[in-house]
Coordinates of C-alpha atoms in Angstrom, one line a residue:
X1 CA 50.0 194.0 45.3
X2 CA 52.9 195.5 43.5
X3 CA 56.4 195.5 45.2
X4 CA 56.2 199.3 45.6
X5 CA 52.9 199.0 47.3
X6 CA 54.3 196.4 49.7
X7 CA 57.1 198.7 50.6
X8 CA 54.8 201.6 51.3
X9 CA 52.5 199.3 53.4
X10 CA 55.5 198.1 55.5
X11 CA 56.7 201.7 55.9
X12 CA 53.2 202.6 57.1
X13 CA 53.1 199.7 59.6
X14 CA 56.5 200.6 60.9
X15 CA 55.4 204.3 61.3
X16 CA 52.3 203.2 63.2
X17 CA 54.4 201.0 65.5
X18 CA 56.9 203.8 66.1
X19 CA 54.1 206.2 66.9
X20 CA 52.6 203.8 69.3
X21 CA 55.8 203.4 71.2
X22 CA 56.5 207.2 71.2
X23 CA 53.0 207.8 72.5
X24 CA 53.6 205.8 75.7
X25 CA 53.0 208.1 78.7
X26 CA 56.2 209.3 80.3
X27 CA 55.0 208.2 83.8
X28 CA 54.2 204.6 82.7
X29 CA 55.4 201.8 85.1
X30 CA 58.9 200.4 84.4
X31 CA 59.0 197.2 82.4
X32 CA 60.3 194.2 84.2
X33 CA 62.9 192.3 82.0
X34 CA 64.5 189.1 83.2
X35 CA 67.7 187.7 81.8
X36 CA 68.7 184.1 82.5
X37 CA 72.4 183.7 81.9
X38 CA 75.0 181.1 82.1
X39 CA 78.5 180.5 80.7
X40 CA 81.2 177.9 80.0
X41 CA 78.7 175.1 79.4
X42 CA 81.4 173.1 77.5
X43 CA 78.9 170.5 76.2
X44 CA 78.2 169.1 79.6
X45 CA 75.0 167.3 78.7
X46 CA 75.1 164.7 81.4
X47 CA 75.5 165.8 85.1
X48 CA 79.2 166.4 85.6
X49 CA 81.1 164.0 87.9
X50 CA 83.4 164.5 90.8
X51 CA 84.0 168.0 92.1
X52 CA 82.8 169.4 88.7
X53 CA 79.3 168.3 89.7
X54 CA 79.2 170.1 93.0
X55 CA 78.2 173.6 94.0
X56 CA 78.2 174.5 97.7
X57 CA 78.0 170.8 98.6
X58 CA 75.0 170.4 96.3
X59 CA 74.9 168.0 93.3
X60 CA 74.4 170.3 90.3
X61 CA 74.3 170.4 86.5
X62 CA 73.1 168.3 83.6
X63 CA 71.2 169.8 80.7
X64 CA 68.0 167.9 81.5
X65 CA 67.9 169.7 84.9
X66 CA 69.3 173.0 83.5
X67 CA 66.4 173.2 81.0
X68 CA 63.8 172.6 83.7
X69 CA 65.3 175.3 86.0
X70 CA 65.3 177.7 83.1
X71 CA 61.7 177.0 82.3
X72 CA 60.7 177.5 86.0
X73 CA 62.6 180.7 86.3
X74 CA 61.0 182.0 83.1
X75 CA 57.4 181.1 84.3
X76 CA 55.5 184.1 85.4
X77 CA 58.1 186.4 83.8
X78 CA 56.9 187.0 80.2
X79 CA 59.7 189.4 79.4
X80 CA 62.5 186.8 79.7
X81 CA 65.5 186.1 77.5
X82 CA 68.0 183.3 77.9
X83 CA 71.6 184.4 77.1
X84 CA 75.1 182.9 77.4
X85 CA 78.6 184.3 77.4
X86 CA 80.6 181.8 75.5
X87 CA 82.3 178.4 75.6
X88 CA 79.1 176.6 75.0
X89 CA 81.1 174.0 73.2
X90 CA 84.7 172.8 73.1
X91 CA 86.6 170.7 75.7
X92 CA 83.3 168.8 75.9
X93 CA 82.6 165.4 77.4
X94 CA 82.4 162.4 75.1
X95 CA 78.6 162.5 74.6
X96 CA 78.9 165.8 72.8
X97 CA 82.5 165.9 71.4
X98 CA 82.1 162.5 69.7
X99 CA 79.5 164.1 67.5
X100 CA 81.4 167.4 67.0
X101 CA 79.3 169.1 69.7
X102 CA 76.2 169.0 67.6
X103 CA 74.3 167.5 70.6
X104 CA 75.3 170.4 72.8
X105 CA 74.0 173.0 70.2
X106 CA 70.7 171.0 69.8
X107 CA 70.3 170.9 73.6
X108 CA 70.9 174.6 74.0
X109 CA 68.3 175.2 71.2
X110 CA 65.8 173.2 73.1
X111 CA 66.6 175.1 76.3
X112 CA 65.6 178.3 74.6
X113 CA 68.9 180.2 74.4
X114 CA 68.4 183.4 72.4
X115 CA 71.8 185.1 72.2
X116 CA 75.4 184.1 73.0
X117 CA 78.8 185.5 72.7
X118 CA 81.6 183.4 71.3
X119 CA 84.3 182.1 73.7
X120 CA 87.8 180.9 73.1
X121 CA 86.7 177.3 72.9
X122 CA 84.2 178.0 70.2
X123 CA 87.4 178.4 68.1
X124 CA 89.0 175.0 69.0
X125 CA 88.2 173.6 65.5
X126 CA 88.6 176.9 63.6
X127 CA 86.3 179.5 62.2
X128 CA 84.8 177.3 59.4
X129 CA 83.6 174.7 61.9
X130 CA 82.3 177.4 64.2
X131 CA 80.4 178.8 61.2
X132 CA 78.8 175.3 60.8
X133 CA 77.8 175.4 64.4
X134 CA 75.8 178.6 63.7
X135 CA 74.4 177.8 60.3
X136 CA 74.2 174.0 60.3
X137 CA 75.1 171.3 57.8
X138 CA 76.9 168.0 57.9
X139 CA 80.4 167.7 59.1
X140 CA 82.8 167.9 56.1
X141 CA 84.6 164.6 57.0
X142 CA 82.2 162.5 59.1
X143 CA 79.0 163.7 57.5
X144 CA 75.7 163.7 59.3
X145 CA 75.8 161.6 62.4
X146 CA 72.4 162.5 63.9
X147 CA 69.1 161.0 62.7
X148 CA 67.8 164.1 61.0
X149 CA 70.9 166.2 60.0
X150 CA 72.1 169.2 61.9
X151 CA 70.4 172.6 61.5
X152 CA 72.8 174.7 63.6
X153 CA 72.2 177.0 66.5
X154 CA 68.8 178.6 66.7
X155 CA 70.4 181.2 68.9
X156 CA 72.5 184.1 67.6
X157 CA 76.3 184.1 68.1
X158 CA 77.9 187.5 68.5
X159 CA 81.6 188.3 68.0
X160 CA 82.2 192.0 68.2
X161 CA 85.9 191.9 68.6
X162 CA 86.7 189.0 66.2
X163 CA 87.6 190.4 62.8
X164 CA 88.2 188.5 59.6
X165 CA 91.4 189.6 57.9
X166 CA 91.3 190.8 54.3
X167 CA 91.5 187.8 52.0
X168 CA 90.0 185.3 54.3
X169 CA 86.8 184.1 52.7
X170 CA 87.2 187.0 50.3
X171 CA 86.1 189.6 52.8
X172 CA 87.4 191.8 55.6
X173 CA 87.9 193.5 57.8
X174 CA 84.5 192.5 59.1
X175 CA 83.4 190.7 62.3
X176 CA 83.1 187.0 62.1
X177 CA 79.6 187.1 63.5
X178 CA 77.4 190.2 64.2
X179 CA 78.8 192.6 66.8
X180 CA 75.5 193.3 68.5
X181 CA 71.8 192.6 68.3
X182 CA 68.8 194.4 69.6
X183 CA 65.8 192.6 71.0
X184 CA 62.4 194.2 71.9
X185 CA 61.2 192.7 75.1
X186 CA 57.9 193.9 76.6
X187 CA 57.9 197.0 74.4
X188 CA 61.4 198.1 75.4
X189 CA 64.6 197.7 73.5
X190 CA 67.6 195.8 75.0
X191 CA 70.9 195.8 73.1
X192 CA 73.4 193.0 73.4
X193 CA 77.1 193.2 72.6
X194 CA 79.0 189.9 72.5
X195 CA 82.7 189.1 72.4
X196 CA 85.4 186.8 73.6
X197 CA 88.6 187.7 75.4
X198 CA 91.2 189.5 73.3
X199 CA 93.8 186.9 74.3
X200 CA 91.9 184.0 72.6
X201 CA 94.9 183.3 70.2
X202 CA 97.0 182.6 73.2
X203 CA 94.7 179.9 74.6
X204 CA 93.9 177.9 71.5
X205 CA 96.0 176.3 68.8
X206 CA 97.4 178.8 66.3
X207 CA 95.7 177.1 63.3
X208 CA 92.3 177.6 64.9
X209 CA 92.5 181.4 64.8
X210 CA 94.6 181.9 61.6
X211 CA 93.4 184.9 59.6
X212 CA 91.4 186.3 62.5
X213 CA 92.2 189.4 64.6
X214 CA 91.0 189.8 68.2
X215 CA 90.7 193.4 69.4
X216 CA 90.4 195.1 72.7
X217 CA 87.3 194.2 74.7
X218 CA 87.0 197.8 76.1
X219 CA 87.7 199.7 72.9
X220 CA 85.4 197.5 70.9
X221 CA 82.4 197.7 73.2
X222 CA 82.8 201.4 73.7
X223 CA 82.8 202.0 70.0
X224 CA 79.5 200.0 69.6
X225 CA 77.6 201.9 72.3
X226 CA 77.1 205.1 70.3
X227 CA 75.8 202.9 67.4
X228 CA 73.2 201.3 69.6
X229 CA 72.2 204.7 71.1
X230 CA 71.6 206.0 67.6
X231 CA 69.1 203.2 67.2
X232 CA 67.3 204.3 70.3
X233 CA 68.8 201.6 72.5
X234 CA 69.7 202.7 76.0
X235 CA 69.5 199.4 77.9
X236 CA 72.8 197.7 77.0
X237 CA 74.1 194.3 78.1
X238 CA 77.6 193.0 77.4
X239 CA 78.0 189.3 77.0
X240 CA 81.7 188.9 77.6
X241 CA 83.8 185.7 77.6
X242 CA 86.3 187.1 80.1
X243 CA 86.0 187.3 83.9
X244 CA 87.6 187.5 87.3
X245 CA 88.6 185.5 90.3
X246 CA 87.0 186.1 93.7
X247 CA 89.3 185.9 96.7
X248 CA 86.9 183.4 98.3
X249 CA 84.5 181.0 96.7
X250 CA 81.0 182.4 97.2
X251 CA 78.7 181.5 94.4
X252 CA 76.2 184.3 95.3
X253 CA 78.4 187.2 96.2
X254 CA 81.5 189.0 95.2
X255 CA 84.5 189.3 97.6
X256 CA 87.6 191.1 96.4
X257 CA 87.4 189.9 92.8
X258 CA 90.6 190.3 90.8
X259 CA 91.6 189.5 87.2
X260 CA 90.9 191.2 83.9
X261 CA 87.2 192.0 84.5
X262 CA 88.1 194.6 87.1
X263 CA 89.9 196.9 84.7
X264 CA 87.5 196.0 81.8
X265 CA 84.5 197.1 83.9
X266 CA 86.3 200.3 84.9
X267 CA 87.1 201.1 81.2
X268 CA 83.7 200.4 79.8
X269 CA 81.2 203.1 79.0
X270 CA 78.7 203.9 81.8
X271 CA 76.0 203.2 79.2
X272 CA 76.6 199.5 79.6
X273 CA 74.4 198.4 82.5
X274 CA 75.2 194.7 82.8
X275 CA 78.2 192.5 82.0
X276 CA 77.6 188.8 81.8
X277 CA 81.0 187.3 82.1
X278 CA 82.7 183.8 81.9
X279 CA 86.0 182.1 81.1
X280 CA 87.3 181.8 84.7
X281 CA 84.7 179.2 85.8
X282 CA 84.0 181.1 89.0
X283 CA 80.6 182.3 90.2
X284 CA 79.9 185.8 91.4
X285 CA 77.6 188.7 91.1
X286 CA 78.2 192.2 92.2
X287 CA 78.6 195.8 91.1
X288 CA 81.8 196.9 89.5
X289 CA 82.3 200.5 88.4
X290 CA 78.6 201.0 88.3
X291 CA 77.9 197.9 86.2
X292 CA 76.1 194.8 87.4
X293 CA 78.6 191.9 86.8
X294 CA 77.7 188.2 86.9
X295 CA 79.3 184.9 86.3
X296 CA 77.6 181.5 86.6
X297 CA 80.6 179.2 87.2
X298 CA 80.6 176.5 84.5
X299 CA 79.1 173.3 83.1
X300 CA 75.5 174.4 83.5
X301 CA 75.7 174.2 87.3
X302 CA 74.4 177.8 88.0
X303 CA 72.0 180.2 86.4
X304 CA 72.5 184.0 86.9
X305 CA 69.0 185.5 87.3
X306 CA 69.2 189.1 86.3
X307 CA 66.2 191.3 86.9
X308 CA 66.1 194.7 85.2
X309 CA 63.5 197.5 85.3
X310 CA 63.5 199.6 82.2
X311 CA 61.8 203.0 81.8
X312 CA 59.4 202.6 78.8
X313 CA 59.7 206.3 78.0
X314 CA 63.5 206.4 77.8
X315 CA 64.4 202.7 77.5
X316 CA 67.0 203.2 80.2
X317 CA 67.7 200.8 83.0
X318 CA 66.3 202.1 86.3
X319 CA 67.2 199.2 88.5
X320 CA 69.2 196.0 88.3
X321 CA 69.8 193.0 90.6
X322 CA 71.1 189.5 90.2
X323 CA 71.0 186.2 92.0
X324 CA 72.9 183.0 91.2
X325 CA 70.7 180.0 91.4
X326 CA 72.1 176.4 91.6
X327 CA 70.9 174.0 89.0
X328 CA 69.9 171.3 91.5
X329 CA 69.0 167.7 90.4
X330 CA 65.9 167.5 92.6
X331 CA 63.6 168.6 89.8
X332 CA 62.1 166.6 86.9
X333 CA 64.3 166.1 83.8
X334 CA 63.2 168.1 80.8
X335 CA 61.5 165.6 78.4
X336 CA 62.7 167.6 75.4
X337 CA 66.3 167.3 76.5
X338 CA 66.0 163.7 77.3
X339 CA 64.7 163.0 73.8
X340 CA 67.8 164.7 72.3
X341 CA 70.2 162.9 74.5
X342 CA 68.5 159.5 73.9
X343 CA 69.2 159.9 70.2
X344 CA 72.9 160.0 70.8
X345 CA 73.4 157.8 73.9
X346 CA 73.2 154.4 72.1
X347 CA 75.7 155.6 69.4
X348 CA 78.4 156.5 71.9
X349 CA 77.8 154.1 74.8
X350 CA 79.9 151.2 73.4
X351 CA 83.0 153.4 73.2
X352 CA 82.2 155.3 76.4
X353 CA 81.8 152.2 78.6
X354 CA 84.9 150.5 77.4
X355 CA 87.1 149.6 80.4
X356 CA 90.2 151.8 80.7
X357 CA 91.8 150.5 83.9
X358 CA 91.4 151.1 87.6
X359 CA 92.4 153.6 90.3
X360 CA 93.0 153.0 94.0
X361 CA 91.0 156.0 95.0
X362 CA 89.5 159.1 93.4
X363 CA 92.3 161.2 91.8
X364 CA 91.6 165.0 91.9
X365 CA 92.8 167.8 89.7
X366 CA 92.6 170.2 92.8
X367 CA 96.1 171.7 93.4
X368 CA 97.9 171.9 96.7
X369 CA 99.4 175.2 98.0
X370 CA 102.4 174.8 95.7
X371 CA 100.1 174.5 92.6
X372 CA 100.6 170.7 92.1
X373 CA 97.7 168.3 91.6
X374 CA 97.5 164.5 92.1
X375 CA 96.0 164.1 88.7
X376 CA 98.6 166.4 87.1
X377 CA 101.3 164.2 88.4
X378 CA 99.6 161.1 87.0
X379 CA 99.1 162.7 83.6
X380 CA 102.7 163.9 83.3
X381 CA 103.9 160.5 84.3
X382 CA 101.7 158.8 81.7
X383 CA 103.0 161.1 79.0
X384 CA 106.6 160.6 80.0
X385 CA 106.3 156.8 80.0
X386 CA 104.5 156.9 76.7
X387 CA 107.2 159.0 75.0
X388 CA 110.0 156.9 76.4
X389 CA 108.3 153.7 75.1
X390 CA 107.6 155.1 71.7
X391 CA 110.3 157.8 71.1
X392 CA 113.3 156.7 73.1
X393 CA 114.6 156.5 76.6
X394 CA 116.4 159.8 76.4
X395 CA 113.2 161.8 77.0
X396 CA 114.0 163.8 80.1
X397 CA 110.6 165.0 81.4
X398 CA 107.0 165.7 80.5
X399 CA 105.2 169.0 81.3
X400 CA 101.4 169.4 81.4
X401 CA 99.3 172.5 81.7
X402 CA 96.9 172.3 84.7
X403 CA 94.3 174.2 82.7
X404 CA 94.1 171.3 80.3
X405 CA 92.9 168.9 83.0
X406 CA 89.2 169.2 82.7
X407 CA 87.9 166.9 85.5
X408 CA 88.6 164.5 88.3
X409 CA 88.9 160.7 88.0
X410 CA 86.2 159.1 90.2
X411 CA 86.0 155.4 90.9
X412 CA 83.0 153.5 89.6
X413 CA 83.1 151.5 92.9
X414 CA 82.8 154.1 95.6
X415 CA 83.6 151.9 98.7
X416 CA 86.3 153.5 100.8
X417 CA 89.7 151.8 100.3
X418 CA 88.5 149.8 97.3
X419 CA 90.1 150.1 93.9
X420 CA 87.6 151.0 91.3
X421 CA 87.3 150.7 87.5
X422 CA 87.4 153.6 85.2
X423 CA 86.0 153.9 81.7
X424 CA 87.2 155.3 78.4
X425 CA 84.7 158.1 78.8
X426 CA 86.1 159.1 82.2
X427 CA 89.7 159.3 80.8
X428 CA 88.5 161.2 77.7
X429 CA 86.6 163.7 80.0
X430 CA 89.9 164.5 81.8
X431 CA 91.7 165.2 78.5
X432 CA 89.1 166.0 75.8
X433 CA 91.2 168.3 73.5
X434 CA 92.7 165.6 71.2
X435 CA 96.1 167.1 71.6
X436 CA 99.2 165.6 70.0
X437 CA 102.3 165.1 72.2
X438 CA 105.3 167.0 70.9
X439 CA 109.0 166.4 71.7
X440 CA 111.0 169.5 71.8
X441 CA 114.6 170.2 72.8
X442 CA 115.3 172.8 75.5
X443 CA 118.5 174.1 77.2
X444 CA 118.7 174.1 80.9
X445 CA 118.6 177.9 80.8
X446 CA 115.5 177.9 78.7
X447 CA 113.8 175.5 81.1
X448 CA 114.6 177.8 84.0
X449 CA 113.4 180.9 82.2
X450 CA 110.2 179.0 81.3
X451 CA 109.5 178.0 84.9
X452 CA 110.1 181.6 86.0
X453 CA 107.7 182.9 83.3
X454 CA 104.8 181.1 85.0
X455 CA 104.8 183.6 87.8
X456 CA 104.4 186.8 85.9
X457 CA 100.8 187.1 87.2
X458 CA 101.9 186.2 90.7
X459 CA 99.5 183.2 91.0
X460 CA 99.9 179.4 91.2
X461 CA 96.5 178.2 89.9
X462 CA 97.8 177.1 86.5
X463 CA 101.4 175.9 87.1
X464 CA 102.9 173.3 84.8
X465 CA 102.5 169.8 86.2
X466 CA 105.7 167.9 86.1
X467 CA 106.6 164.2 85.6
X468 CA 108.4 162.0 88.1
X469 CA 112.0 163.0 88.5
X470 CA 111.5 166.6 87.7
X471 CA 111.6 168.9 90.8
X472 CA 112.0 172.5 91.6
X473 CA 111.3 175.2 94.2
X474 CA 110.0 178.7 94.1
X475 CA 109.1 181.5 96.5
X476 CA 106.6 184.2 95.6
X477 CA 108.1 186.5 98.2
X478 CA 111.2 186.8 96.1
X479 CA 111.4 189.6 93.4
X480 CA 109.8 189.0 90.1
X481 CA 112.2 187.3 87.7
X482 CA 114.0 185.5 90.6
X483 CA 111.1 183.5 92.1
X484 CA 112.4 180.1 90.9
X485 CA 115.5 178.8 92.7
X486 CA 117.6 177.7 89.7
X487 CA 119.7 175.5 91.9
X488 CA 116.6 173.5 92.9
X489 CA 115.7 172.5 89.3
X490 CA 116.6 168.8 89.0
X491 CA 115.9 166.0 86.6
X492 CA 116.3 162.5 88.0
X493 CA 118.1 164.0 91.0
X494 CA 120.7 165.9 89.0
X495 CA 120.8 169.7 88.8
X496 CA 120.2 170.9 85.3
X497 CA 123.1 172.5 83.4
X498 CA 122.4 175.8 81.7
X499 CA 124.0 174.9 78.4
X500 CA 122.9 171.2 78.4
X501 CA 120.1 170.1 76.1
X502 CA 117.1 168.1 77.3
X503 CA 114.3 166.5 75.3
X504 CA 111.0 167.7 76.9
X505 CA 107.5 166.4 76.0
X506 CA 104.6 168.8 76.0
X507 CA 101.2 168.8 74.3
X508 CA 100.7 170.7 71.0
X509 CA 98.9 173.5 72.8
X510 CA 101.9 174.3 75.0
X511 CA 104.4 173.7 72.2
X512 CA 102.8 176.6 70.4
X513 CA 103.1 178.9 73.4
X514 CA 99.7 178.3 74.9
X515 CA 98.7 179.8 78.3
X516 CA 101.0 182.6 77.6
X517 CA 104.1 180.4 77.9
X518 CA 105.8 181.8 74.8
X519 CA 109.2 180.5 75.7
X520 CA 108.1 177.0 74.5
X521 CA 108.4 178.4 71.0
X522 CA 112.1 179.1 71.6
X523 CA 112.7 175.3 71.9
X524 CA 114.1 173.4 68.9
X525 CA 112.9 170.3 67.1
X526 CA 109.4 169.1 66.7
X527 CA 108.6 165.4 66.9
X528 CA 105.0 164.2 67.0
X529 CA 104.9 161.5 69.6
X530 CA 101.3 160.4 69.5
X531 CA 97.9 161.4 71.0
X532 CA 97.6 162.5 74.6
X533 CA 94.5 160.3 75.2
X534 CA 96.5 157.2 74.1
X535 CA 99.2 157.9 76.6
X536 CA 96.6 157.9 79.4
X537 CA 94.9 154.8 78.2
X538 CA 98.2 152.8 78.0
X539 CA 99.2 154.0 81.4
X540 CA 96.0 153.1 83.2
X541 CA 95.9 149.7 81.5
X542 CA 99.6 149.0 82.4
X543 CA 99.5 150.2 86.0
X544 CA 96.0 149.4 87.2
X545 CA 95.1 150.2 89.8
X546 CA 96.8 153.6 89.6
X547 CA 97.2 155.7 92.8
X548 CA 97.0 159.5 93.0
X549 CA 100.2 161.3 92.4
X550 CA 102.4 162.3 95.4
X551 CA 102.2 166.1 95.0
X552 CA 105.8 166.5 96.2
X553 CA 107.6 167.6 93.0
X554 CA 107.0 171.4 93.3
X555 CA 108.0 173.2 96.5
X556 CA 107.0 176.7 97.4
X557 CA 107.9 179.2 100.0
X558 CA 104.4 178.8 101.5
X559 CA 104.6 175.0 101.5
X560 CA 108.1 173.8 102.4
X561 CA 106.9 170.2 102.6
X562 CA 105.3 170.4 99.2
X563 CA 103.1 167.5 100.1
X564 CA 99.5 167.6 101.1

């Protein structure tokens, strides 16, 4: 057949299909469509340890169990699609990160993921490496590490609000990945818009987003809705890597959720029926401004089961409900996932199981009422000691972002009161970013203003963790801009002087103004002092067994003892 004939034939087939859809009776039964959604997987292939592996007192997570639960929830529901809302990779445990997150992508392929938005951690290694995650190919430095190469994600990444600046890769402005995709499920069309938070450049290293522009979540999504409607799509789902914080932990409800998602949901077009969210690592499902909004916590511990009914005559959503289901470990492991993991486990085990020291008891990243964690104290102390050993005794203090502490340290020997060994893998899982430690010089006034800037949002969930000898007090009841008591800021027991200069150690992420702490960029000097993981390994070897930090360095108006 000649090419022209092929085109005519395809046009005829398309016309027949369109006519068949158009001919559906207006009173036909609604089509049941099920979406199985999760977010913030972060390459957690093995069941997470410590508090990261618990949901409502139930052991949860592990991709071998996640895949089994997905398959069971899909059974009997032929019109099912598995979707994700970003941070599938990045800040991953050693089993995935050691191989540049290729195992995580392969595992999600096997689990049947169809569509995902990008998240901020997808950009940890820059847009070129993210492109490799989608398209496949060997790592440009380490080559192919698996047994059969790397074919990339079988699922489609969406990045509606991530634009490539003119001149980058010779194109622009255009979205890094497609903005949306349309899937026909059970004879009805469902449109998916995918995006990350606009503030992504503030939560990754600057080099990782160079040449990219991140636009407003609301404006971007609302501009795409008319385009989808012109394609006859009226059932629209937003996969959004941004979320909220419920007042009380309730994995299957929604109580007084605050945070960016509230205003985003309010500003989004009413044509968007469902918002699958992420980023904050909380679980919730509820209705906000007429939209069904879900979040499945993190690390593959929960699946949001979203059941839609769609009118086959109009393709509009007529009903929508959701339930968050715990990924329990009382089901058989997925054989397909085990096969993938078993290809990588022997390659990483020798490094992973290397002894790294010992701890007197489990050390948690959970903060007290003042915003200080036992593990945050230990990490800041380790970094300070490391810098003083390698860069000079005049290093005044080390500051660590709580958001960069990704897990608890749990003893291998669980007996109460018994010191237990820890491994390289456990230490790596606490600090998986590969950050460099940077010495900067700050005046006392700049330090005070930096501490004050932590409270712009009025919360204490991500306060800087401080090393031994650094103390201060704050009171959230005081007016904004005056919450930190400047007189209380002390280093080694001495009040800081506004004009004096202090050498402060921070990780590269903070040094570049990460977590919105832009005042770090006003510091002077830039001395690379080594890798953050090395500081921890040296500390745990030198001080074994290490005890939990005292949690008495930060005092708040709500916690005058500052020790819990």
